[in-house]
Amino acid sequence: MRTGINAGQMQGKNLRSAVSQIQYGRIGRVEDIASAIAFLACDLSDYIVGDTLLVDGGMTTPGTMPIGGRPGPVPPNPIDR
């Protein structure tokens, strides 16, 4: 997540390294978090209860980012079987 605290570190090689670990292909922005909050605050999310919403561009999606930072295959969705 790009913030005022880490802006100086998110440049050049550090930025490329961070982006390589994110499936969405870019560093998160404050607006990404704000959009998730707005969704959770509206009626469209009224049936979402007691869950964790990860707003990380897919960085922590299990099985998609092996050690080394290169994207791997996306595991099959059990619903599609």
Tab-separated table of C-alpha atoms in Angstrom:
chain	number	residue	atom	x	y	z
A	1	MET	CA	0.000	0.000	0.000
A	2	ARG	CA	1.492	3.319	-1.028
A	3	THR	CA	1.277	5.825	1.806
A	4	GLY	CA	3.088	8.945	2.921
A	5	ILE	CA	5.099	6.797	5.322
A	6	ASN	CA	6.639	4.532	2.663
A	7	ALA	CA	6.609	6.851	-0.381
A	8	GLY	CA	10.375	7.305	-0.258
A	9	GLN	CA	10.940	3.547	-0.256
A	10	MET	CA	8.506	2.778	-3.094
A	11	GLN	CA	10.810	3.799	-5.930
A	12	GLY	CA	12.993	2.105	-8.532
A	13	LYS	CA	14.090	-1.417	-7.629
A	14	ASN	CA	12.015	-1.510	-4.442
A	15	LEU	CA	8.866	-0.569	-6.355
A	16	ARG	CA	9.489	-3.180	-9.076
A	17	SER	CA	10.110	-5.842	-6.431
A	18	ALA	CA	6.914	-4.987	-4.568
A	19	VAL	CA	4.800	-4.916	-7.749
A	20	SER	CA	6.191	-8.297	-8.851
A	21	GLN	CA	4.577	-9.852	-5.771
A	22	ILE	CA	1.098	-8.448	-6.426
A	23	GLN	CA	-1.222	-10.293	-8.816
A	24	TYR	CA	-3.085	-7.097	-9.763
A	25	GLY	CA	0.177	-5.621	-11.009
A	26	ARG	CA	0.326	-2.374	-9.061
A	27	ILE	CA	0.815	-1.016	-5.565
A	28	GLY	CA	-2.382	-0.446	-3.640
A	29	ARG	CA	-3.711	3.053	-3.114
A	30	VAL	CA	-5.608	4.605	-0.239
A	31	GLU	CA	-8.607	4.761	-2.603
A	32	ASP	CA	-8.592	0.941	-2.830
A	33	ILE	CA	-9.157	0.705	0.919
A	34	ALA	CA	-11.752	3.491	0.787
A	35	SER	CA	-13.668	1.616	-1.933
A	36	ALA	CA	-13.762	-1.541	0.185
A	37	ILE	CA	-14.998	0.451	3.178
A	38	ALA	CA	-17.678	2.150	1.072
A	39	PHE	CA	-18.859	-1.236	-0.208
A	40	LEU	CA	-19.020	-2.705	3.302
A	41	ALA	CA	-20.943	0.356	4.494
A	42	CYS	CA	-23.625	0.091	1.796
A	43	ASP	CA	-26.674	-2.155	1.516
A	44	LEU	CA	-25.020	-4.320	-1.166
A	45	SER	CA	-22.903	-5.953	1.532
A	46	ASP	CA	-25.637	-6.531	4.112
A	47	TYR	CA	-25.235	-10.332	4.045
A	48	ILE	CA	-21.470	-10.254	4.636
A	49	VAL	CA	-20.897	-11.105	8.282
A	50	GLY	CA	-17.801	-12.070	10.264
A	51	ASP	CA	-15.280	-12.371	7.470
A	52	THR	CA	-11.886	-10.931	6.616
A	53	LEU	CA	-11.717	-8.821	3.485
A	54	LEU	CA	-8.203	-8.708	2.073
A	55	VAL	CA	-7.596	-5.593	0.002
A	56	ASP	CA	-4.141	-6.483	-1.296
A	57	GLY	CA	-4.437	-6.951	-5.058
A	58	GLY	CA	-4.092	-10.714	-4.672
A	59	MET	CA	-0.713	-10.610	-2.916
A	60	THR	CA	-1.779	-13.077	-0.223
A	61	THR	CA	-3.933	-15.349	-2.399
A	62	PRO	CA	-2.832	-18.902	-1.512
A	63	GLY	CA	-1.022	-20.756	-4.262
A	64	THR	CA	-0.551	-17.842	-6.624
A	65	MET	CA	2.688	-16.328	-5.383
A	66	PRO	CA	5.507	-18.763	-4.648
A	67	ILE	CA	8.623	-17.687	-2.789
A	68	GLY	CA	10.747	-15.760	-5.234
A	69	GLY	CA	8.034	-13.341	-6.284
A	70	ARG	CA	7.029	-14.847	-9.623
A	71	PRO	CA	3.357	-15.553	-10.263
A	72	GLY	CA	2.431	-19.203	-10.334
A	73	PRO	CA	-0.639	-21.007	-11.602
A	74	VAL	CA	-3.937	-20.085	-10.054
A	75	PRO	CA	-5.373	-23.128	-8.272
A	76	PRO	CA	-8.598	-24.481	-9.777
A	77	ASN	CA	-11.813	-23.212	-8.284
A	78	PRO	CA	-13.633	-26.150	-6.636
A	79	ILE	CA	-16.960	-24.642	-7.708
A	80	ASP	CA	-15.982	-25.047	-11.390
A	81	ARG	CA	-15.520	-28.819	-11.075
